[in-house]
Each structure stands twice: as structure tokens, then as C-alpha cells.
PDB file of C-alpha atoms in Angstrom:
ATOM      1  CA  HIS Q  63     -20.488  25.404 -19.263  1.00  0.00           C
ATOM      2  CA  VAL Q  64     -17.184  23.592 -18.741  1.00  0.00           C
ATOM      3  CA  GLN Q  65     -16.771  21.772 -15.452  1.00  0.00           C
ATOM      4  CA  LEU Q  66     -13.840  19.787 -14.100  1.00  0.00           C
ATOM      5  CA  VAL Q  67     -14.025  17.714 -10.937  1.00  0.00           C
ATOM      6  CA  GLU Q  68     -10.944  16.077  -9.431  1.00  0.00           C
ATOM      7  CA  SER Q  69     -10.892  13.043  -7.176  1.00  0.00           C
ATOM      8  CA  GLY Q  70      -8.486  10.439  -5.882  1.00  0.00           C
ATOM      9  CA  GLY Q  71      -6.307  12.459  -3.566  1.00  0.00           C
ATOM     10  CA  GLY Q  72      -5.342  11.248  -0.125  1.00  0.00           C
ATOM     11  CA  SER Q  73      -2.553  10.593   2.327  1.00  0.00           C
ATOM     12  CA  VAL Q  74       0.168   8.066   1.574  1.00  0.00           C
ATOM     13  CA  GLN Q  75       3.602   7.179   2.832  1.00  0.00           C
ATOM     14  CA  ALA Q  76       6.714   7.942   0.834  1.00  0.00           C
ATOM     15  CA  GLY Q  77       7.120   5.438  -1.970  1.00  0.00           C
ATOM     16  CA  GLY Q  78       3.384   4.937  -2.269  1.00  0.00           C
ATOM     17  CA  THR Q  79       1.055   5.434  -5.216  1.00  0.00           C
ATOM     18  CA  LEU Q  80      -2.105   7.388  -5.975  1.00  0.00           C
ATOM     19  CA  ARG Q  81      -4.240   7.789  -9.061  1.00  0.00           C
ATOM     20  CA  LEU Q  82      -5.974  11.097  -9.563  1.00  0.00           C
ATOM     21  CA  SER Q  83      -9.010  11.449 -11.795  1.00  0.00           C
ATOM     22  CA  CYS Q  84     -10.595  14.503 -13.364  1.00  0.00           C
ATOM     23  CA  THR Q  85     -14.093  14.236 -14.797  1.00  0.00           C
ATOM     24  CA  ILE Q  86     -14.719  16.790 -17.519  1.00  0.00           C
ATOM     25  CA  SER Q  87     -18.017  17.986 -18.889  1.00  0.00           C
ATOM     26  CA  GLY Q  88     -19.350  20.722 -21.108  1.00  0.00           C
ATOM     27  CA  PHE Q  89     -16.500  21.214 -23.551  1.00  0.00           C
ATOM     28  CA  SER Q  90     -16.121  20.177 -27.147  1.00  0.00           C
ATOM     29  CA  TYR Q  91     -12.832  21.664 -28.267  1.00  0.00           C
ATOM     30  CA  LYS Q  92     -11.308  20.034 -31.316  1.00  0.00           C
ATOM     31  CA  TYR Q  93      -7.811  21.082 -30.285  1.00  0.00           C
ATOM     32  CA  TYR Q  94      -7.104  21.191 -26.562  1.00  0.00           C
ATOM     33  CA  CYS Q  95      -4.724  20.527 -23.750  1.00  0.00           C
ATOM     34  CA  LEU Q  96      -5.591  18.905 -20.458  1.00  0.00           C
ATOM     35  CA  ASN Q  97      -3.082  19.613 -17.741  1.00  0.00           C
ATOM     36  CA  TRP Q  98      -2.407  18.740 -14.137  1.00  0.00           C
ATOM     37  CA  PHE Q  99      -1.052  21.480 -11.909  1.00  0.00           C
ATOM     38  CA  ARG Q 100      -0.150  21.440  -8.241  1.00  0.00           C
ATOM     39  CA  GLN Q 101       0.316  24.016  -5.550  1.00  0.00           C
ATOM     40  CA  ALA Q 102       2.106  23.452  -2.282  1.00  0.00           C
ATOM     41  CA  PRO Q 103       1.615  25.821   0.668  1.00  0.00           C
ATOM     42  CA  GLY Q 104       3.563  29.014   0.135  1.00  0.00           C
ATOM     43  CA  LYS Q 105       4.566  28.088  -3.407  1.00  0.00           C
ATOM     44  CA  GLU Q 106       3.479  29.014  -6.895  1.00  0.00           C
ATOM     45  CA  ARG Q 107       1.099  26.774  -8.793  1.00  0.00           C
ATOM     46  CA  GLU Q 108       3.206  24.681 -11.155  1.00  0.00           C
ATOM     47  CA  GLY Q 109       2.526  22.466 -14.126  1.00  0.00           C
ATOM     48  CA  VAL Q 110       2.951  18.748 -13.547  1.00  0.00           C
ATOM     49  CA  ALA Q 111       1.869  16.993 -16.734  1.00  0.00           C
ATOM     50  CA  GLY Q 112      -0.125  17.744 -19.860  1.00  0.00           C
ATOM     51  CA  ILE Q 113      -1.782  15.810 -22.660  1.00  0.00           C
ATOM     52  CA  ASP Q 114      -3.198  17.244 -25.842  1.00  0.00           C
ATOM     53  CA  ASN Q 115      -5.975  16.145 -28.173  1.00  0.00           C
ATOM     54  CA  ASP Q 116      -3.768  13.747 -30.129  1.00  0.00           C
ATOM     55  CA  GLY Q 117      -2.340  12.129 -27.008  1.00  0.00           C
ATOM     56  CA  SER Q 118       1.029  13.825 -26.904  1.00  0.00           C
ATOM     57  CA  THR Q 119       2.262  14.171 -23.336  1.00  0.00           C
ATOM     58  CA  SER Q 120       4.664  16.392 -21.449  1.00  0.00           C
ATOM     59  CA  TYR Q 121       5.975  16.305 -17.884  1.00  0.00           C
ATOM     60  CA  ALA Q 122       7.717  18.513 -15.419  1.00  0.00           C
ATOM     61  CA  GLY Q 123      11.252  17.366 -14.807  1.00  0.00           C
ATOM     62  CA  SER Q 124      10.542  16.680 -11.144  1.00  0.00           C
ATOM     63  CA  VAL Q 125       7.913  14.013 -11.932  1.00  0.00           C
ATOM     64  CA  GLY Q 126       9.179  12.464 -15.149  1.00  0.00           C
ATOM     65  CA  GLY Q 127       9.441   8.692 -14.866  1.00  0.00           C
ATOM     66  CA  ARG Q 128       7.207   8.609 -11.769  1.00  0.00           C
ATOM     67  CA  PHE Q 129       3.952  10.164 -12.970  1.00  0.00           C
ATOM     68  CA  THR Q 130       1.897   9.185 -16.016  1.00  0.00           C
ATOM     69  CA  ILE Q 131      -0.874  11.292 -17.520  1.00  0.00           C
ATOM     70  CA  SER Q 132      -3.602   9.693 -19.606  1.00  0.00           C
ATOM     71  CA  LYS Q 133      -7.124  10.377 -20.794  1.00  0.00           C
ATOM     72  CA  ASP Q 134     -10.222   8.403 -21.629  1.00  0.00           C
ATOM     73  CA  ASN Q 135     -12.138  10.158 -24.380  1.00  0.00           C
ATOM     74  CA  VAL Q 136     -15.178   7.907 -23.955  1.00  0.00           C
ATOM     75  CA  LYS Q 137     -15.527   8.575 -20.227  1.00  0.00           C
ATOM     76  CA  ASN Q 138     -14.338  12.193 -20.560  1.00  0.00           C
ATOM     77  CA  ARG Q 139     -11.775  11.649 -17.835  1.00  0.00           C
ATOM     78  CA  LEU Q 140      -8.224  12.690 -17.259  1.00  0.00           C
ATOM     79  CA  TYR Q 141      -5.920  10.658 -15.035  1.00  0.00           C
ATOM     80  CA  LEU Q 142      -2.636  11.097 -13.254  1.00  0.00           C
ATOM     81  CA  GLN Q 143      -0.955   7.920 -12.068  1.00  0.00           C
ATOM     82  CA  MET Q 144       1.573   8.866  -9.398  1.00  0.00           C
ATOM     83  CA  ASN Q 145       4.176   6.314  -8.341  1.00  0.00           C
ATOM     84  CA  SER Q 146       7.115   6.562  -5.955  1.00  0.00           C
ATOM     85  CA  LEU Q 147       5.541   9.521  -4.226  1.00  0.00           C
ATOM     86  CA  GLN Q 148       7.805  11.724  -2.142  1.00  0.00           C
ATOM     87  CA  PRO Q 149       7.063  14.300   0.568  1.00  0.00           C
ATOM     88  CA  GLU Q 150       7.870  17.062  -1.913  1.00  0.00           C
ATOM     89  CA  ASP Q 151       4.901  15.908  -4.007  1.00  0.00           C
ATOM     90  CA  THR Q 152       2.578  17.079  -1.231  1.00  0.00           C
ATOM     91  CA  ALA Q 153       0.268  19.686  -2.720  1.00  0.00           C
ATOM     92  CA  MET Q 154      -3.220  20.477  -3.905  1.00  0.00           C
ATOM     93  CA  TYR Q 155      -3.566  19.026  -7.396  1.00  0.00           C
ATOM     94  CA  TYR Q 156      -5.723  20.690 -10.026  1.00  0.00           C
ATOM     95  CA  CYS Q 157      -6.792  19.737 -13.523  1.00  0.00           C
ATOM     96  CA  ALA Q 158      -7.262  22.426 -16.140  1.00  0.00           C
ATOM     97  CA  VAL Q 159      -8.131  22.729 -19.818  1.00  0.00           C
ATOM     98  CA  ARG Q 160      -7.387  25.159 -22.630  1.00  0.00           C
ATOM     99  CA  ASP Q 161      -8.439  25.153 -26.279  1.00  0.00           C
ATOM    100  CA  ALA Q 162      -4.919  25.179 -27.681  1.00  0.00           C
ATOM    101  CA  PHE Q 163      -1.577  23.410 -27.444  1.00  0.00           C
ATOM    102  CA  CYS Q 164      -0.189  22.587 -24.007  1.00  0.00           C
ATOM    103  CA  SER Q 165       1.523  25.318 -22.061  1.00  0.00           C
ATOM    104  CA  PRO Q 166       3.231  25.233 -18.645  1.00  0.00           C
ATOM    105  CA  ASN Q 167       1.824  28.700 -17.954  1.00  0.00           C
ATOM    106  CA  ARG Q 168      -1.099  28.437 -15.553  1.00  0.00           C
ATOM    107  CA  ASP Q 169      -2.542  31.709 -16.854  1.00  0.00           C
ATOM    108  CA  ALA Q 170      -3.064  30.105 -20.256  1.00  0.00           C
ATOM    109  CA  TYR Q 171      -5.792  27.780 -18.993  1.00  0.00           C
ATOM    110  CA  ASP Q 172      -9.437  28.657 -19.224  1.00  0.00           C
ATOM    111  CA  TYR Q 173     -11.115  26.266 -16.829  1.00  0.00           C
ATOM    112  CA  TRP Q 174     -10.066  24.670 -13.557  1.00  0.00           C
ATOM    113  CA  GLY Q 175     -11.289  22.097 -11.106  1.00  0.00           C
ATOM    114  CA  GLN Q 176     -11.534  22.699  -7.379  1.00  0.00           C
ATOM    115  CA  GLY Q 177      -8.494  20.571  -6.555  1.00  0.00           C
ATOM    116  CA  THR Q 178      -7.751  17.385  -4.641  1.00  0.00           C
ATOM    117  CA  GLN Q 179      -5.225  17.192  -1.814  1.00  0.00           C
ATOM    118  CA  VAL Q 180      -2.253  14.841  -1.932  1.00  0.00           C
ATOM    119  CA  THR Q 181      -0.206  14.414   1.230  1.00  0.00           C
ATOM    120  CA  VAL Q 182       2.935  12.285   1.343  1.00  0.00           C
ATOM    121  CA  SER Q 183       4.666  11.621   4.640  1.00  0.00           C
TER     122      SER Q 183
END
């Protein structure tokens, strides 16, 4: 049974930094994508950053250069380092996994965490 648990959210001022973590258990896909999504109130859930099994990364245009996605295969953790945070980054952040190449389509992901709130003021 695949489980994902996010942590690291919080409230920061504009220009601040946060590091989100996602602890993953129960999956053993050879080919996979781990992705961060976010959803602001009244908006669609959108892809933020993805990383696949060989370490290739992709980013939404709105976060490129500010956010960095990484993974630790030993600890089974996914990270999102968020720098220069802006009020428009305020959202619930989710990690998700699928057993294929990365896709920005949220419907393509099989398993999701419960989310962690990020608030930037």
C-alpha cells in the first residue's frame, strides 16, 4: 500500500524560504515520477515540479529558478526547496507518484499525500 506524507509547510513572509518533505512508503516502481502539486483556494490543482526515476526534473514556469525538487532514494523522501517565496505561492502543497514518466496532468497520478499548507504574506 503506497503512502505519501508531506511535512514542512508553514507561514513565511515574502522573500522567505521553506523546504517541504514527502516521505514515501510502499512502492517499488522501477520507472516513476514524483511530483509536487499545489492548490490555492478557488483554483485548480497545478503541477509545480517533478522528478523521475533517473533524476530528470521539470518545473512550472512560475517557480523555475526559485524552487528545486530533489529526492533521496535511501531515505525514500522527496523534497521541494522553495526560495524567494511570494504571496502567489500560497497554497496547499501535495506530493504524488505515478509509475510512468512525469506528466503535468494531476489525473495521471495514482497516489497522493494529504497536503501541507504554505502561506506567504
